[in-house]
CSV table of C-alpha atoms in Angstrom, one decimal:
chain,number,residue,atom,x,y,z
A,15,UNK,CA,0.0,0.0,0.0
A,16,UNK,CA,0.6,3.7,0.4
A,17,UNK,CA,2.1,5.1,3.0
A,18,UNK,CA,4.2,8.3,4.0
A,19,UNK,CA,7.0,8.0,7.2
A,20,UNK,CA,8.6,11.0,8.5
A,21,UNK,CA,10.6,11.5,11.5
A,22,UNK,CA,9.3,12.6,14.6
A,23,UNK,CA,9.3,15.2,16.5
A,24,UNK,CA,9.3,18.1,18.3
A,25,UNK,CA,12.3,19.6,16.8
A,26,UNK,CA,13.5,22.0,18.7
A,27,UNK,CA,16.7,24.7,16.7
A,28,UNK,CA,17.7,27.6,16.8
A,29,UNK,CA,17.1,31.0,14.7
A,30,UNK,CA,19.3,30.6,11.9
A,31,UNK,CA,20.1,27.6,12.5
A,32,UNK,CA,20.1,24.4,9.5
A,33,UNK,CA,16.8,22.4,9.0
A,34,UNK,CA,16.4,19.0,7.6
A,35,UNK,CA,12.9,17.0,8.1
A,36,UNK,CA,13.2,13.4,7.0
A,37,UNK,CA,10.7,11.9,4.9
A,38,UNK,CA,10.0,8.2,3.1
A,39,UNK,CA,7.5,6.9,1.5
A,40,UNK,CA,6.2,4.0,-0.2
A,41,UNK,CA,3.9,3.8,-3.5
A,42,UNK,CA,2.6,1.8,-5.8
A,43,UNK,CA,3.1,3.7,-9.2
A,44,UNK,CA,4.5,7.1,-9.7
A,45,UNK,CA,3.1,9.4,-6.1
A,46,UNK,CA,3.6,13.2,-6.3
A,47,UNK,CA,5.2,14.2,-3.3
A,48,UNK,CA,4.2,17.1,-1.3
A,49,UNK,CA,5.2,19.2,2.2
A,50,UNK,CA,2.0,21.3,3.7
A,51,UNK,CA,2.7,23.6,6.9
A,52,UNK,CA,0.1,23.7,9.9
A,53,UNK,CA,1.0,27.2,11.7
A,54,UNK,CA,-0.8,27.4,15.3
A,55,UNK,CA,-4.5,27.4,15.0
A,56,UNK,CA,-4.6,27.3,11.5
A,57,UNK,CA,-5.3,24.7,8.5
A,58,UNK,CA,-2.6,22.9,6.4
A,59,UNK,CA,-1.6,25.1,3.8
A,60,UNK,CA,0.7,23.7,0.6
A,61,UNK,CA,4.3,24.3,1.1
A,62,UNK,CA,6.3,22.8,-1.8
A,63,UNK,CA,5.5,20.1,-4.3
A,64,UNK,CA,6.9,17.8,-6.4
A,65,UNK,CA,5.6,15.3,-9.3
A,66,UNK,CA,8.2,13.6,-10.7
A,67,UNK,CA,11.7,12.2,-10.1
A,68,UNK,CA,14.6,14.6,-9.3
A,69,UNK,CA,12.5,17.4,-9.3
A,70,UNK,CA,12.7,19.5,-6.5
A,71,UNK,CA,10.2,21.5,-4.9
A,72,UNK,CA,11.2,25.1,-3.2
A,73,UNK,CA,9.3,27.9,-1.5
A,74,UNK,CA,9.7,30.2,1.4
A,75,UNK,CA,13.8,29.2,1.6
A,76,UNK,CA,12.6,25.3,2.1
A,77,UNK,CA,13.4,23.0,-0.4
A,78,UNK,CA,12.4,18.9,-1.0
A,79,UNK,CA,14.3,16.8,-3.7
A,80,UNK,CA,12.2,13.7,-5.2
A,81,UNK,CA,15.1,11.0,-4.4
A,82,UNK,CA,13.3,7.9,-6.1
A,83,UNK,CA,16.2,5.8,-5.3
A,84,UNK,CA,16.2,6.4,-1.6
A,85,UNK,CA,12.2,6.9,-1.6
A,86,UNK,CA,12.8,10.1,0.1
A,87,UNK,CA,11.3,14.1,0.1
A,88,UNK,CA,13.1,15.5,3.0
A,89,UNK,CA,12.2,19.5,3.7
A,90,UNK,CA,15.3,21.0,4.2
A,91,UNK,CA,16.1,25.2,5.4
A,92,UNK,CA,19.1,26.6,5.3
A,93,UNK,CA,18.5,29.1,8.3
A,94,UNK,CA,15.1,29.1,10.1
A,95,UNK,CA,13.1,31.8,12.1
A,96,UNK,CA,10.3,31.8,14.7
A,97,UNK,CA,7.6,32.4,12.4
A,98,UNK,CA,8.8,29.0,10.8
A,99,UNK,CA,7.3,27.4,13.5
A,100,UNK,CA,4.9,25.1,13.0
A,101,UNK,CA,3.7,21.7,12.4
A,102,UNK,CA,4.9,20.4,8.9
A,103,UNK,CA,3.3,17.0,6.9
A,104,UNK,CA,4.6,15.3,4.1
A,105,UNK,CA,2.3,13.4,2.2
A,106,UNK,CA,1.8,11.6,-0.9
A,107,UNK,CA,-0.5,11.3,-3.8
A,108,UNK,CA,-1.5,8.6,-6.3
A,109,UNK,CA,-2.5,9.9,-10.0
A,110,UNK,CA,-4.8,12.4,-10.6
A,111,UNK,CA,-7.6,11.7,-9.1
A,112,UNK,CA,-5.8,10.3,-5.8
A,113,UNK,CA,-6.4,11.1,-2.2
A,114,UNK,CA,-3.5,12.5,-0.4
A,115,UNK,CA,-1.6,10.1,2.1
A,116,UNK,CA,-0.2,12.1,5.1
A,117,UNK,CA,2.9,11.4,6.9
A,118,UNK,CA,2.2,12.1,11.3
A,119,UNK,CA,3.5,15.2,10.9
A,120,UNK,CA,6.7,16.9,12.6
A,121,UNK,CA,6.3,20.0,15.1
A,122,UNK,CA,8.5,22.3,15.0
A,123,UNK,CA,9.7,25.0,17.3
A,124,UNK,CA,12.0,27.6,16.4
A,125,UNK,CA,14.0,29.6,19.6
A,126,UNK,CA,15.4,33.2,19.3
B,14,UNK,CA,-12.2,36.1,-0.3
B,15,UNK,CA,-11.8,32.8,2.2
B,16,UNK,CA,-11.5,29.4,-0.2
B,17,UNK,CA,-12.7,27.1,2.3
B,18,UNK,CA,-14.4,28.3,5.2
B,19,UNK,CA,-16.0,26.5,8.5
B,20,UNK,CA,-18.2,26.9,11.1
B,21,UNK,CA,-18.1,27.2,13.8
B,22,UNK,CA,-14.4,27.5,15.0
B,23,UNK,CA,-15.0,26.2,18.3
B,24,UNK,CA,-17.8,23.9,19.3
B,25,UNK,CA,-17.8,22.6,23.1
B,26,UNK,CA,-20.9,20.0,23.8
B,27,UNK,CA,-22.5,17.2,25.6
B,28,UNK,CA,-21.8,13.6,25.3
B,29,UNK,CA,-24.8,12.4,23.5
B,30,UNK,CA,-25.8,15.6,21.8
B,31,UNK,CA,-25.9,15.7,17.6
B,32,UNK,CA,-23.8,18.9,16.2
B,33,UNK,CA,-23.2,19.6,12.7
B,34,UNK,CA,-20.0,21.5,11.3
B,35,UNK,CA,-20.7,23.6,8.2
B,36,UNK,CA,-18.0,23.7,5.2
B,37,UNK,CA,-18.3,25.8,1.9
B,38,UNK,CA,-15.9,26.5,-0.9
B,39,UNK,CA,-15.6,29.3,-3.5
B,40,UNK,CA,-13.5,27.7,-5.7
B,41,UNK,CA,-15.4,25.4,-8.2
B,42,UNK,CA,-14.0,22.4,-7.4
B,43,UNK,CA,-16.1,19.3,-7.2
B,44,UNK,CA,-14.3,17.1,-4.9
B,45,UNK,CA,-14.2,18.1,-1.1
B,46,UNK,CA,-12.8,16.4,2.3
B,47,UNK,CA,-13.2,15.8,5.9
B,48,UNK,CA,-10.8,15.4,8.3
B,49,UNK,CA,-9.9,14.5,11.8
B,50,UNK,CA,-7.1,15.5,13.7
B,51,UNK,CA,-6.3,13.7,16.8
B,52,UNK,CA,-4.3,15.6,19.8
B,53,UNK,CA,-1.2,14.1,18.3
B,54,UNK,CA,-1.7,16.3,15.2
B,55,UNK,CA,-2.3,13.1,13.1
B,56,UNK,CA,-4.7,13.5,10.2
B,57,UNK,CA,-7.1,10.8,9.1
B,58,UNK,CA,-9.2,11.1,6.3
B,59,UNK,CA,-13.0,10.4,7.2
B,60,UNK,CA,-14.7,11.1,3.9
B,61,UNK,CA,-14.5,12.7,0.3
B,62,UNK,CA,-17.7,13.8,-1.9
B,63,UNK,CA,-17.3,14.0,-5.5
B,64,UNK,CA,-20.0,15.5,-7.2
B,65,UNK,CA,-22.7,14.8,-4.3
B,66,UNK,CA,-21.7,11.3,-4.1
B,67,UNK,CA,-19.3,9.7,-1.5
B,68,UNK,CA,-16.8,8.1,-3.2
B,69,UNK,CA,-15.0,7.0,0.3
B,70,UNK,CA,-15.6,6.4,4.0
B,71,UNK,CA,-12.6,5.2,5.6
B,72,UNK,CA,-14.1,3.0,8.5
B,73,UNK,CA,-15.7,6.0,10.1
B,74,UNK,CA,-18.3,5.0,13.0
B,75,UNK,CA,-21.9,5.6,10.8
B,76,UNK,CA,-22.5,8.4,13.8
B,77,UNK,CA,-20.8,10.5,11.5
B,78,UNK,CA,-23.1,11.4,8.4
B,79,UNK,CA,-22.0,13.7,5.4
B,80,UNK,CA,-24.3,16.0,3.7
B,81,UNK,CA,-23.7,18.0,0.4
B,82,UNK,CA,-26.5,20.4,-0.2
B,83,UNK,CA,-24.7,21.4,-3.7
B,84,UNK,CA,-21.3,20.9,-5.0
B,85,UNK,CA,-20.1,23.7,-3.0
B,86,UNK,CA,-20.8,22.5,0.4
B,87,UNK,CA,-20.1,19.4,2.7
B,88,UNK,CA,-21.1,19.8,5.8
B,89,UNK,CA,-20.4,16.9,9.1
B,90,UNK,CA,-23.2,15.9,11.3
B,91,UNK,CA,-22.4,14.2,13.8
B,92,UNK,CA,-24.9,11.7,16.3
B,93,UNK,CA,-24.6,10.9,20.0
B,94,UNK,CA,-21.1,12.4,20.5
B,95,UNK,CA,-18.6,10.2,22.4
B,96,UNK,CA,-15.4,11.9,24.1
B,97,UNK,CA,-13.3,10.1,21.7
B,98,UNK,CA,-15.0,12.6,18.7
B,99,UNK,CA,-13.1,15.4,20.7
B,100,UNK,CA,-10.7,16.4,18.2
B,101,UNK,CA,-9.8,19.7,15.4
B,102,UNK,CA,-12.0,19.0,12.3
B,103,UNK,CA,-10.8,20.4,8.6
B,104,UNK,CA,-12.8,20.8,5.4
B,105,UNK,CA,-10.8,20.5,3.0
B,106,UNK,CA,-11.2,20.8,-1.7
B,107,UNK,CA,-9.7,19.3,-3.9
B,108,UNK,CA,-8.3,21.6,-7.2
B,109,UNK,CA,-5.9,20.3,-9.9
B,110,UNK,CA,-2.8,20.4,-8.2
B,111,UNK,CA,-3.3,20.7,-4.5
B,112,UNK,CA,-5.8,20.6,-1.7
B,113,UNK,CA,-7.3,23.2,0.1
B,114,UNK,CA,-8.0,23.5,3.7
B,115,UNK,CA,-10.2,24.8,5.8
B,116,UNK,CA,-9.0,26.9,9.3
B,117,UNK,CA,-11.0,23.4,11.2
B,118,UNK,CA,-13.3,23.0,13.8
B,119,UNK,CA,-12.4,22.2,17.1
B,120,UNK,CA,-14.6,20.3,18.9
B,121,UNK,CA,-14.4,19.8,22.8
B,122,UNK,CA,-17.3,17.0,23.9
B,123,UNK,CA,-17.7,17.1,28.4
């Protein structure tokens, strides 16, 4: 089946400080791959996406890389801030007319 | 303009009372969501309405009932709340590259 692993948290950095959120997956066919951000008290909204090998998805300073060797679409920030806290999902999707598959989700928290 | 908006935001009730959450979109799509996240932040996917028809109900107790007015609307009605329903309820669309959520429901049953 479909399914969507990522690693958990909290993460707790520092401002400025280098981000990487793991994320593997497993799919029958070819998923797209996406990363949506849950800010407190709010919905998901879409972060990055990514539809097909070795593309790589990028938006607000994060970045993803479809690794279809590895099965991986890990979010990755080169220098965070407290307003990038928040809870972030990676999740899958199956053709077109496929249901999104969400990872747990990772909480992060980002100290000044 | 709000894509996908819910009501209420808060909803605090009885065990054993029936509520209903409200969810509209603006956008013209024809597929739309509900979801239930647990106080762990994980999201499960309770049902999806494609055109007025439910095309999935993933093992959801039948206390939960779906209704879709018109294409732009799917509201939650929920029977005889249990504790366990407690949880932050999102609305969500479908469009042709990404979903869209709703802000969610919380709902608190005592």
């Amino acid at each position: 089946g479909n399914s969507v692993t990522q690693m958990e948290g909290p993460v707790t950095l520092s401002e400025e400080a280098f981000l990487t959120i793991n994320c593997t997956y497993t799919a029958t066919g070819y998923p797209s791959l996406f990363w949506y951000v849950q800010y407190p008290g709010e919905g998901l909204q879409l972060l990055l996406k990514a539809t097909k090998a070795d593309d790589k998805g990028s938006n607000k300073g994060f970045e993803a890389t479809y690794r279809k060797e590895t099965t991986s679409f890990h979010l990755e920030k080169g220098s965070v801030q407290v307003s990038d806290s928040a809870v972030y999902f990676c999740a899958l999707k199956v053709g077109s007319q496929g249901n999104l598959i969400f990872g747990k989700g990772t909480k992060l928290s980002v100290k000044p | 303009d709000t894509a996908v908006s819910q009501t209420p935001k808060y909803l605090v009730t009885q065990m054993g009372n029936d509520k209903s959450i409200k969810c509209e979109q603006n956008l013209g799509h024809d597929t739309m969501y509900w979801y239930k996240q647990d106080s762990k932040k994980f999201l499960k996917i309770m049902f999806s309405y494609n055109n007025k028809e439910l095309i999935i109900n993933e093992t959801v107790p039948n206390r939960f009932s779906p209704k879709s007015p018109d294409k732009a609307h799917l509201n939650l009605h929920i029977n005889s709340l249990e504790l366990g329903d407690s949880a932050v309820y999102f609305c969500a669309s479908r469009g042709a590259n990404e979903q869209f959520f709703g802000p969610g429901t919380r709902l608190t049953v005592l």
